[in-house]
Coordinates of C-alpha atoms in Angstrom, one line a residue:
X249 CA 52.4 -74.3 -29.0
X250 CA 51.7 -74.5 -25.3
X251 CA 51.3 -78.0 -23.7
X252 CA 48.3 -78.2 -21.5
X253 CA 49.1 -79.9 -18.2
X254 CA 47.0 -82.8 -18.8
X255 CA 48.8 -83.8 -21.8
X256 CA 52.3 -82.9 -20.5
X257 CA 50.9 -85.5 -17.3
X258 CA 49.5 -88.0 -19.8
X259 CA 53.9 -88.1 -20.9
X260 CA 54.7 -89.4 -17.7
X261 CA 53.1 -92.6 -18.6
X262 CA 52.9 -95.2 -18.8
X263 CA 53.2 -94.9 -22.3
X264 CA 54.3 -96.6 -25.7
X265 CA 56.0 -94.2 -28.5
X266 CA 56.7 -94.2 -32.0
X267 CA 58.5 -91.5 -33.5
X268 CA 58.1 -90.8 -37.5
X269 CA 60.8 -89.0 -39.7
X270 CA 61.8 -88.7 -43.1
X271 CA 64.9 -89.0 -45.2
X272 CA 65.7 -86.1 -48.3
X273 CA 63.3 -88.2 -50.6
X274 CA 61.1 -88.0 -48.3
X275 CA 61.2 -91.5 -47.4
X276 CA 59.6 -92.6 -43.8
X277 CA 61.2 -94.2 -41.1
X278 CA 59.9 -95.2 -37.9
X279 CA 61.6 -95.6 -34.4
X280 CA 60.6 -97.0 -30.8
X281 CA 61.5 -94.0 -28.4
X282 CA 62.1 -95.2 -24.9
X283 CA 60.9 -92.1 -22.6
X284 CA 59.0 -88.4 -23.1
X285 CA 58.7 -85.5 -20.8
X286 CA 57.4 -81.9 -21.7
X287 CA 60.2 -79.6 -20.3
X288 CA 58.9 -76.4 -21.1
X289 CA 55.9 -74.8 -22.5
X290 CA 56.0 -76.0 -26.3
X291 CA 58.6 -78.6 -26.0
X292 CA 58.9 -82.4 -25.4
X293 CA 62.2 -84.3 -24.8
X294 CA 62.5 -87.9 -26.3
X295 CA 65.3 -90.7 -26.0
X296 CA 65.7 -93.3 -28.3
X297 CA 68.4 -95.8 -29.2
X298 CA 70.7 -95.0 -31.3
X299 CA 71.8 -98.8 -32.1
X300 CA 68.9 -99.6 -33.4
X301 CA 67.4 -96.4 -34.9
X302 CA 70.0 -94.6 -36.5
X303 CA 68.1 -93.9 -39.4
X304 CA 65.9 -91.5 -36.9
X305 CA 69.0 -89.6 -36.1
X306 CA 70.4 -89.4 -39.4
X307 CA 66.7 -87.8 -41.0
X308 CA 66.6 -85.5 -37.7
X309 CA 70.2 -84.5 -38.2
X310 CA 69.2 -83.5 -41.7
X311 CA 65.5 -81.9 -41.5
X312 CA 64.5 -81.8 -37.6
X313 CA 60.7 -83.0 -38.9
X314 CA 59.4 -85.6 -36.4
X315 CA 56.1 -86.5 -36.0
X316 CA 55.2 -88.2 -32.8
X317 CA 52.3 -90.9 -31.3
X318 CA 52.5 -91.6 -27.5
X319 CA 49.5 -94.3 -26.8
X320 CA 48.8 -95.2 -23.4
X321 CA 48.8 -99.3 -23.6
X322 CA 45.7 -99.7 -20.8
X323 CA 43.1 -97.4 -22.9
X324 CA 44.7 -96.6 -26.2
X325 CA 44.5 -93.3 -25.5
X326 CA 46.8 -91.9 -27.6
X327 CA 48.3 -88.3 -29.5
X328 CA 50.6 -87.4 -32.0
X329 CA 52.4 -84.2 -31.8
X330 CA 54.3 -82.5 -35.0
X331 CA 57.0 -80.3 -35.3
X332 CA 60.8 -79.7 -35.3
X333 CA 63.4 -81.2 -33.3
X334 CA 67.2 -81.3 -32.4
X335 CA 69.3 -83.6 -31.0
X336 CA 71.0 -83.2 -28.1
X337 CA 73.2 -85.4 -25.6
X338 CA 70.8 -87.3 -22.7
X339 CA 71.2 -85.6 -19.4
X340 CA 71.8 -87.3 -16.4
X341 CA 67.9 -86.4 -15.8
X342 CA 67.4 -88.0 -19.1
X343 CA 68.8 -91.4 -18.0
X344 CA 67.3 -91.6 -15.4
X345 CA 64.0 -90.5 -16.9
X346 CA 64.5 -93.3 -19.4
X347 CA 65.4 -96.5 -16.7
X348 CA 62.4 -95.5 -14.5
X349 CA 60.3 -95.3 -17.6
X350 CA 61.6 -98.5 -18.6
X351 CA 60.9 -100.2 -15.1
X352 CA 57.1 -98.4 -15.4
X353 CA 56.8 -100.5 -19.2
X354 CA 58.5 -103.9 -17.6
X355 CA 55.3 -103.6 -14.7
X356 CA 52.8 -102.2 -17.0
X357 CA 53.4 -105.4 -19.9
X358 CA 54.7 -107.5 -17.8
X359 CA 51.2 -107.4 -15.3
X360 CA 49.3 -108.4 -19.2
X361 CA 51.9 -111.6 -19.1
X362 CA 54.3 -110.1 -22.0
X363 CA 57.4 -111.8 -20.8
X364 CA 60.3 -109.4 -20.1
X365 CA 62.9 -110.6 -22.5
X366 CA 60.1 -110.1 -25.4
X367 CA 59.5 -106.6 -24.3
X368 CA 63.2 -105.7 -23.9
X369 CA 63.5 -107.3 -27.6
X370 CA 62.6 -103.8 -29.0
X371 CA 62.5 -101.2 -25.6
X372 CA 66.2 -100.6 -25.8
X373 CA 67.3 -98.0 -23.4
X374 CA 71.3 -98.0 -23.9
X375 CA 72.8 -96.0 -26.0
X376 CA 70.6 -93.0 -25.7
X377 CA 70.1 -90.1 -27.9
X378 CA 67.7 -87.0 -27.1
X379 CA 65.3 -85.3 -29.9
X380 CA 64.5 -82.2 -28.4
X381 CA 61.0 -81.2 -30.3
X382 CA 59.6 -77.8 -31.0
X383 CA 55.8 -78.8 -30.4
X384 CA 53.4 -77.4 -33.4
X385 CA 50.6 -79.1 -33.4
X386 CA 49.2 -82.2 -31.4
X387 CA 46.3 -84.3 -32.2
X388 CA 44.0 -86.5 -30.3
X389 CA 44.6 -89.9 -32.2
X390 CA 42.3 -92.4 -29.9
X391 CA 40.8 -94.7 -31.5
X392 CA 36.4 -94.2 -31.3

């Protein structure tokens, strides 16, 4: 499915994302991913850490489904896109995608007087892993 250009600019955030899988019973987990980019025409790139989401890994490993919500903390506006994804080793563009994006959160949160040791509590950006998604279907999720 082709990105348009307003969505693949709405990635470059500031935004907050949760990713969605499932396990072989169909089980759901839920992760914190740390940065997004569209790098193609149907496909997004998303870190998250592997430390403390290794149940994300483990259900993309086995069944590439990932469901994803990238809400822009300001407005709320927010979408979910659906569809396959692999995992693949973080680039040197991807690590430095994922500090600037966590520098960009740090301003963002910190400017609504969230302290920064209470965002970096769950916005873990070592130990990187890359879901590279095969974009289906995306939804407008804002709220209204």
């Amino acid at each position: 499915m082709l990105i348009p250009d307003d969505i693949a600019g709405f990635l470059q955030g500031p935004v907050l994302m949760t990713l969605g899988t499932r396990d072989d019973a169909n089980r759901p987990m839920i992760a914190r991913g740390t940065a997004v980019r569209a790098c193609g025409p149907g496909t997004i790139r998303i870190s998250f850490c592997l430390r403390h989401w290794p149940e994300t890994l483990a259900n993309l490993l086995d069944n590439g489904w990932l469901a994803l919500v990238v809400v822009q903390p300001t407005d709320y506006r927010a979408f979910q896109f659906k569809g396959r994804a692999t995992i693949a080793p973080p680039t040197p563009r991807d690590l430095a995608e994922a500090h600037a994006c966590r520098e960009r959160t740090y301003a963002l949160l910190g400017g609504h007087g969230i302290p920064r040791e209470q965002i970096a509590a769950w916005a873990e950006w070592d130990e990187l892993a890359m879901a590279e998604m095969a974009v289906e279907r995306i939804f407008e999720q804002t709220p209204g």
